[in-house]
């Protein structure tokens, strides 16, 4: 199974923005649903956003209006644009497709 690969995490001040990317070498996002999850220290992993094969989007209530999920037409990349970041957004962000998980990218938002 080929893993997706996340990138774009980093350190940012509260109120700032980051753009995460999830890439898959087999360009499977055209035909498969995918999701972004995150896990903060000491907490359970939680769903952040999803995008279906057909392009339908869903967001956790905590990120609605601040985060946007989108994908390229060739199915290679899914982005997560994160604006107005808050300290509680801190965590390791993972993407998953077809039951396979990437290794994550760390996002740290300072207060």
Coordinates of N, CA, C and O in Angstrom, one line a residue:
X1 N 0.8 -1.2 0.0 CA 0.0 0.0 0.0 C 0.9 1.2 0.0 O 1.8 1.4 0.8
X2 N 0.6 2.2 -0.9 CA 1.3 3.4 -1.0 C 0.7 4.4 0.0 O -0.5 4.6 0.0
X3 N 1.6 5.0 0.8 CA 1.1 6.0 1.8 C 1.0 7.4 1.2 O 1.8 7.8 0.4
X4 N 0.0 8.1 1.6 CA 0.0 9.6 1.3 C 1.1 10.3 2.1 O 1.6 9.8 3.1
X5 N 1.5 11.4 1.7 CA 2.6 12.2 2.3 C 2.1 13.6 2.6 O 1.7 14.3 1.7
X6 N 2.2 14.0 3.9 CA 1.8 15.3 4.3 C 3.0 16.2 4.3 O 4.1 15.8 4.6
X7 N 2.7 17.5 4.1 CA 3.7 18.5 4.2 C 3.1 19.9 4.6 O 1.9 20.0 4.5
X8 N 3.9 20.8 4.9 CA 3.4 22.2 5.1 C 3.2 22.6 6.6 O 2.9 23.8 6.8
X9 N 3.4 21.7 7.5 CA 3.3 22.1 8.9 C 4.4 23.0 9.4 O 5.4 23.2 8.7
X10 N 4.3 23.6 10.5 CA 5.3 24.5 11.0 C 4.8 25.2 12.3 O 3.8 24.9 12.9
X11 N 5.5 26.3 12.6 CA 5.2 27.1 13.7 C 4.6 28.4 13.2 O 5.1 29.1 12.3
X12 N 3.5 28.9 13.9 CA 2.9 30.1 13.5 C 2.2 30.8 14.7 O 1.9 30.1 15.7
X13 N 2.2 32.1 14.7 CA 1.5 32.8 15.7 C 0.0 32.8 15.6 O -0.5 32.6 14.5
X14 N -0.7 32.8 16.7 CA -2.2 32.9 16.6 C -2.6 34.0 15.7 O -2.1 35.1 15.7
X15 N -3.6 33.6 14.9 CA -4.1 34.5 13.9 C -3.5 34.3 12.5 O -4.0 34.9 11.5
X16 N -2.4 33.6 12.4 CA -1.7 33.3 11.2 C -2.3 32.2 10.4 O -3.4 31.7 10.7
X17 N -1.6 31.9 9.3 CA -2.2 30.9 8.3 C -1.1 29.9 8.0 O 0.1 30.2 8.0
X18 N -1.5 28.7 7.6 CA -0.7 27.6 7.1 C -1.5 26.9 6.0 O -2.7 26.8 6.0
X19 N -0.7 26.4 5.0 CA -1.3 25.6 4.0 C -0.7 24.2 4.0 O 0.5 24.1 3.7
X20 N -1.5 23.2 4.3 CA -1.0 21.8 4.3 C -1.3 21.1 3.0 O -2.2 21.5 2.3
X21 N -0.4 20.2 2.6 CA -0.6 19.4 1.4 C -0.5 17.9 1.7 O 0.3 17.5 2.5
X22 N -1.4 17.2 1.0 CA -1.3 15.7 1.1 C -1.2 15.2 -0.3 O -2.0 15.5 -1.2
X23 N -0.1 14.5 -0.6 CA 0.1 14.0 -1.9 C 0.1 12.5 -2.0 O 0.5 11.8 -1.0
X24 N -0.3 12.0 -3.2 CA -0.3 10.5 -3.4 C 0.2 10.2 -4.8 O -0.4 10.8 -5.7
X25 N 1.2 9.4 -4.9 CA 1.8 9.1 -6.1 C 0.9 8.5 -7.2 O 1.2 8.6 -8.4
X26 N -0.1 7.8 -6.7 CA -1.0 7.1 -7.7 C -2.2 8.0 -8.1 O -3.1 7.5 -8.8
X27 N -2.2 9.3 -7.7 CA -3.2 10.2 -8.1 C -4.7 9.7 -7.8 O -5.5 9.8 -8.7
X28 N -4.9 9.2 -6.6 CA -6.1 8.5 -6.3 C -7.2 9.4 -5.8 O -8.3 8.9 -5.6
X29 N -6.9 10.7 -5.6 CA -7.9 11.5 -5.0 C -9.1 11.9 -5.9 O -10.1 12.4 -5.5
X30 N -8.9 11.6 -7.2 CA -10.0 11.8 -8.2 C -11.1 10.8 -7.9 O -12.3 11.2 -8.1
X31 N -10.8 9.6 -7.5 CA -11.8 8.6 -7.4 C -12.0 8.1 -6.0 O -12.8 7.1 -5.8
X32 N -11.4 8.7 -5.0 CA -11.5 8.2 -3.6 C -11.8 9.4 -2.6 O -11.3 10.5 -2.8
X33 N -12.6 9.1 -1.6 CA -12.7 10.1 -0.5 C -11.4 10.1 0.3 O -10.7 9.2 0.4
X34 N -11.2 11.3 0.9 CA -10.1 11.4 1.8 C -10.4 12.3 3.0 O -11.4 13.0 2.9
X35 N -9.6 12.2 4.0 CA -9.9 13.0 5.2 C -8.6 13.6 5.8 O -7.6 12.9 5.7
X36 N -8.7 14.7 6.4 CA -7.7 15.3 7.3 C -8.1 15.1 8.8 O -9.2 15.4 9.1
X37 N -7.2 14.6 9.6 CA -7.4 14.4 11.0 C -6.3 15.1 11.7 O -5.2 15.4 11.1
X38 N -6.5 15.4 13.0 CA -5.4 15.9 13.8 C -5.5 15.3 15.2 O -6.5 14.8 15.7
X39 N -4.3 15.3 15.9 CA -4.2 14.8 17.2 C -3.4 15.7 18.1 O -2.2 15.9 17.8
X40 N -4.0 16.3 19.1 CA -3.3 17.1 20.0 C -2.7 16.3 21.2 O -3.2 15.2 21.4
X41 N -1.7 16.8 21.9 CA -1.1 16.0 23.0 C -2.1 15.6 24.0 O -2.9 16.5 24.5
X42 N -2.2 14.4 24.4 CA -3.1 13.9 25.4 C -4.6 13.8 25.0 O -5.4 13.5 25.8
X43 N -4.9 14.0 23.7 CA -6.2 13.9 23.2 C -6.4 12.8 22.1 O -5.4 12.4 21.5
X44 N -7.6 12.4 21.9 CA -7.9 11.5 20.8 C -7.8 12.2 19.5 O -8.0 13.4 19.3
X45 N -7.5 11.4 18.5 CA -7.5 11.9 17.1 C -8.9 12.3 16.7 O -9.8 11.6 17.0
X46 N -9.0 13.5 16.0 CA -10.3 14.0 15.6 C -10.3 14.3 14.1 O -9.3 14.8 13.6
X47 N -11.5 14.2 13.6 CA -11.7 14.6 12.2 C -11.7 16.1 12.0 O -12.3 16.8 12.8
X48 N -11.0 16.6 11.0 CA -10.9 18.0 10.7 C -11.8 18.4 9.5 O -12.6 19.3 9.5
X49 N -11.5 17.7 8.4 CA -12.2 18.0 7.1 C -12.1 16.8 6.2 O -11.2 16.0 6.3
X50 N -13.1 16.6 5.3 CA -13.1 15.6 4.3 C -13.5 16.2 3.0 O -14.1 17.2 2.9
X51 N -13.1 15.5 1.9 CA -13.5 15.8 0.6 C -13.7 14.5 -0.1 O -12.9 13.6 -0.1
X52 N -14.9 14.4 -0.8 CA -15.3 13.1 -1.4 C -14.7 13.1 -2.8 O -14.1 14.1 -3.4
X53 N -14.8 11.9 -3.5 CA -14.3 11.8 -4.8 C -15.0 12.8 -5.7 O -14.4 13.3 -6.7
X54 N -16.3 13.0 -5.5 CA -17.0 14.0 -6.3 C -16.8 15.5 -5.9 O -17.4 16.3 -6.5
X55 N -16.0 15.7 -4.8 CA -15.7 17.1 -4.5 C -16.6 17.7 -3.3 O -16.5 18.9 -3.1
X56 N -17.4 16.9 -2.7 CA -18.2 17.3 -1.6 C -17.3 17.5 -0.4 O -16.5 16.6 0.0
X57 N -17.5 18.6 0.3 CA -16.7 19.0 1.5 C -17.5 19.0 2.8 O -18.6 19.4 2.8
X58 N -16.8 18.6 3.8 CA -17.4 18.6 5.2 C -16.3 19.1 6.1 O -15.1 18.8 5.9
X59 N -16.7 19.8 7.2 CA -15.7 20.3 8.2 C -16.2 20.1 9.6 O -17.4 20.1 9.8
X60 N -15.3 19.9 10.5 CA -15.6 19.9 11.9 C -16.1 21.3 12.3 O -15.7 22.3 11.7
X61 N -17.0 21.4 13.2 CA -17.6 22.6 13.6 C -16.5 23.6 14.1 O -16.6 24.8 13.9
X62 N -15.5 23.1 14.7 CA -14.4 23.9 15.3 C -13.6 24.6 14.3 O -12.9 25.6 14.6
X63 N -13.6 24.2 13.0 CA -12.8 24.8 12.0 C -13.6 25.5 10.9 O -13.1 26.1 10.0
X64 N -14.9 25.4 10.9 CA -15.8 25.9 9.8 C -15.6 27.4 9.8 O -15.5 28.1 10.8
X65 N -15.4 27.9 8.5 CA -15.2 29.4 8.3 C -13.7 29.8 8.4 O -13.4 30.9 8.0
X66 N -12.9 28.9 8.9 CA -11.4 29.2 9.0 C -10.6 28.3 8.1 O -9.6 28.7 7.5
X67 N -11.0 27.0 7.9 CA -10.2 26.0 7.1 C -11.0 25.8 5.8 O -12.2 25.8 5.7
X68 N -10.2 25.5 4.7 CA -10.8 25.1 3.4 C -10.0 23.9 2.9 O -8.8 23.9 2.8
X69 N -10.7 22.9 2.5 CA -10.1 21.7 1.8 C -10.4 21.8 0.3 O -11.5 22.1 -0.1
X70 N -9.4 21.4 -0.5 CA -9.5 21.4 -1.9 C -8.6 20.4 -2.5 O -7.6 20.0 -1.9
X71 N -8.8 20.0 -3.7 CA -7.9 19.1 -4.4 C -7.7 19.5 -5.8 O -8.5 20.2 -6.4
X72 N -6.5 19.0 -6.4 CA -6.2 19.3 -7.7 C -7.0 18.4 -8.6 O -7.4 17.3 -8.3
X73 N -7.2 18.8 -9.9 CA -8.0 18.1 -10.8 C -7.4 16.7 -11.2 O -8.1 15.8 -11.6
X74 N -6.1 16.7 -11.1 CA -5.4 15.4 -11.5 C -5.4 14.4 -10.4 O -4.9 13.3 -10.6
X75 N -5.9 14.7 -9.2 CA -6.0 13.8 -8.1 C -4.7 13.5 -7.4 O -4.7 12.6 -6.5
X76 N -3.7 14.3 -7.6 CA -2.4 14.1 -6.9 C -2.3 14.7 -5.5 O -1.7 14.2 -4.7
X77 N -3.0 15.9 -5.3 CA -2.8 16.6 -4.1 C -4.1 17.1 -3.5 O -5.0 17.5 -4.3
X78 N -4.2 17.0 -2.2 CA -5.3 17.6 -1.5 C -4.7 18.7 -0.5 O -3.7 18.4 0.2
X79 N -5.2 19.9 -0.5 CA -4.8 20.9 0.3 C -5.7 21.2 1.5 O -6.9 21.0 1.4
X80 N -5.1 21.7 2.6 CA -5.9 22.2 3.7 C -5.4 23.6 4.0 O -4.3 23.7 4.6
X81 N -6.1 24.6 3.6 CA -5.8 26.0 3.9 C -6.3 26.3 5.3 O -7.6 26.2 5.5
X82 N -5.5 26.7 6.2 CA -5.9 27.0 7.6 C -5.6 28.5 7.8 O -4.4 28.9 7.9
X83 N -6.6 29.2 8.1 CA -6.6 30.6 8.4 C -7.0 30.9 9.8 O -7.7 30.1 10.4
X84 N -6.7 32.1 10.3 CA -7.1 32.5 11.7 C -6.8 31.4 12.7 O -7.7 31.0 13.5
X85 N -5.6 30.9 12.7 CA -5.2 29.8 13.5 C -5.3 30.2 15.0 O -4.9 31.3 15.4
X86 N -5.6 29.2 15.8 CA -5.7 29.3 17.3 C -4.8 28.3 17.9 O -4.5 27.3 17.4
X87 N -4.4 28.6 19.2 CA -3.5 27.6 19.9 C -4.1 26.2 20.0 O -3.4 25.3 19.9
X88 N -5.5 26.2 20.1 CA -6.1 24.9 20.1 C -6.1 24.1 18.8 O -6.5 22.9 18.8
X89 N -5.6 24.7 17.7 CA -5.4 24.0 16.5 C -4.1 23.2 16.5 O -3.8 22.5 15.5
X90 N -3.3 23.4 17.5 CA -2.0 22.7 17.6 C -2.2 21.2 17.6 O -3.0 20.7 18.3
X91 N -1.3 20.5 16.8 CA -1.4 19.0 16.8 C -0.7 18.5 15.6 O -0.1 19.2 14.8
X92 N -0.7 17.2 15.5 CA -0.1 16.5 14.3 C -1.3 16.3 13.4 O -2.3 15.7 13.8
X93 N -1.1 16.7 12.2 CA -2.2 16.6 11.2 C -1.9 15.4 10.2 O -0.7 15.3 9.7
X94 N -2.8 14.6 10.0 CA -2.7 13.4 9.2 C -3.7 13.4 8.1 O -4.8 13.9 8.2
X95 N -3.3 12.8 6.9 CA -4.3 12.6 5.9 C -4.5 11.1 5.7 O -3.5 10.3 5.9
X96 N -5.7 10.7 5.3 CA -5.9 9.2 5.1 C -6.8 9.0 3.9 O -7.7 9.8 3.6
X97 N -6.5 8.0 3.1 CA -7.3 7.6 2.0 C -7.2 6.1 1.8 O -6.2 5.5 2.0
X98 N -8.4 5.5 1.5 CA -8.5 4.1 1.4 C -7.9 3.3 2.6 O -7.3 2.2 2.4
X99 N -8.1 3.9 3.8 CA -7.7 3.2 5.0 C -6.2 3.3 5.3 O -5.7 2.6 6.2
X100 N -5.5 4.0 4.5 CA -4.0 4.2 4.7 C -3.7 5.6 5.1 O -4.2 6.6 4.6
X101 N -2.8 5.7 6.1 CA -2.5 6.9 6.8 C -1.1 7.4 6.4 O -0.2 6.6 6.3
X102 N -0.9 8.7 6.3 CA 0.4 9.3 6.2 C 1.0 9.3 7.6 O 0.4 9.0 8.6
X103 N 2.2 9.8 7.7 CA 3.0 9.9 9.0 C 2.8 11.2 9.7 O 3.2 11.3 10.8
X104 N 2.1 12.2 9.1 CA 1.7 13.4 9.8 C 2.7 14.5 9.6 O 3.8 14.3 9.3
X105 N 2.2 15.7 9.8 CA 3.0 16.9 9.8 C 2.5 17.8 11.0 O 1.3 17.9 11.3
X106 N 3.5 18.3 11.7 CA 3.2 19.0 13.0 C 2.8 20.4 12.8 O 3.5 21.2 12.0
X107 N 1.8 20.9 13.4 CA 1.3 22.3 13.4 C 1.4 22.8 14.8 O 0.7 22.2 15.7
X108 N 2.1 23.9 15.1 CA 2.2 24.5 16.4 C 1.8 25.9 16.3 O 2.4 26.7 15.5
X109 N 0.8 26.3 17.0 CA 0.3 27.7 17.0 C 0.5 28.3 18.4 O 0.0 27.8 19.4
X110 N 1.3 29.3 18.4 CA 1.7 30.0 19.7 C 0.6 31.0 20.1 O -0.1 31.6 19.3
X111 N 0.5 31.1 21.4 CA -0.4 32.1 22.0 C 0.1 33.5 22.0 O 1.3 33.7 21.8

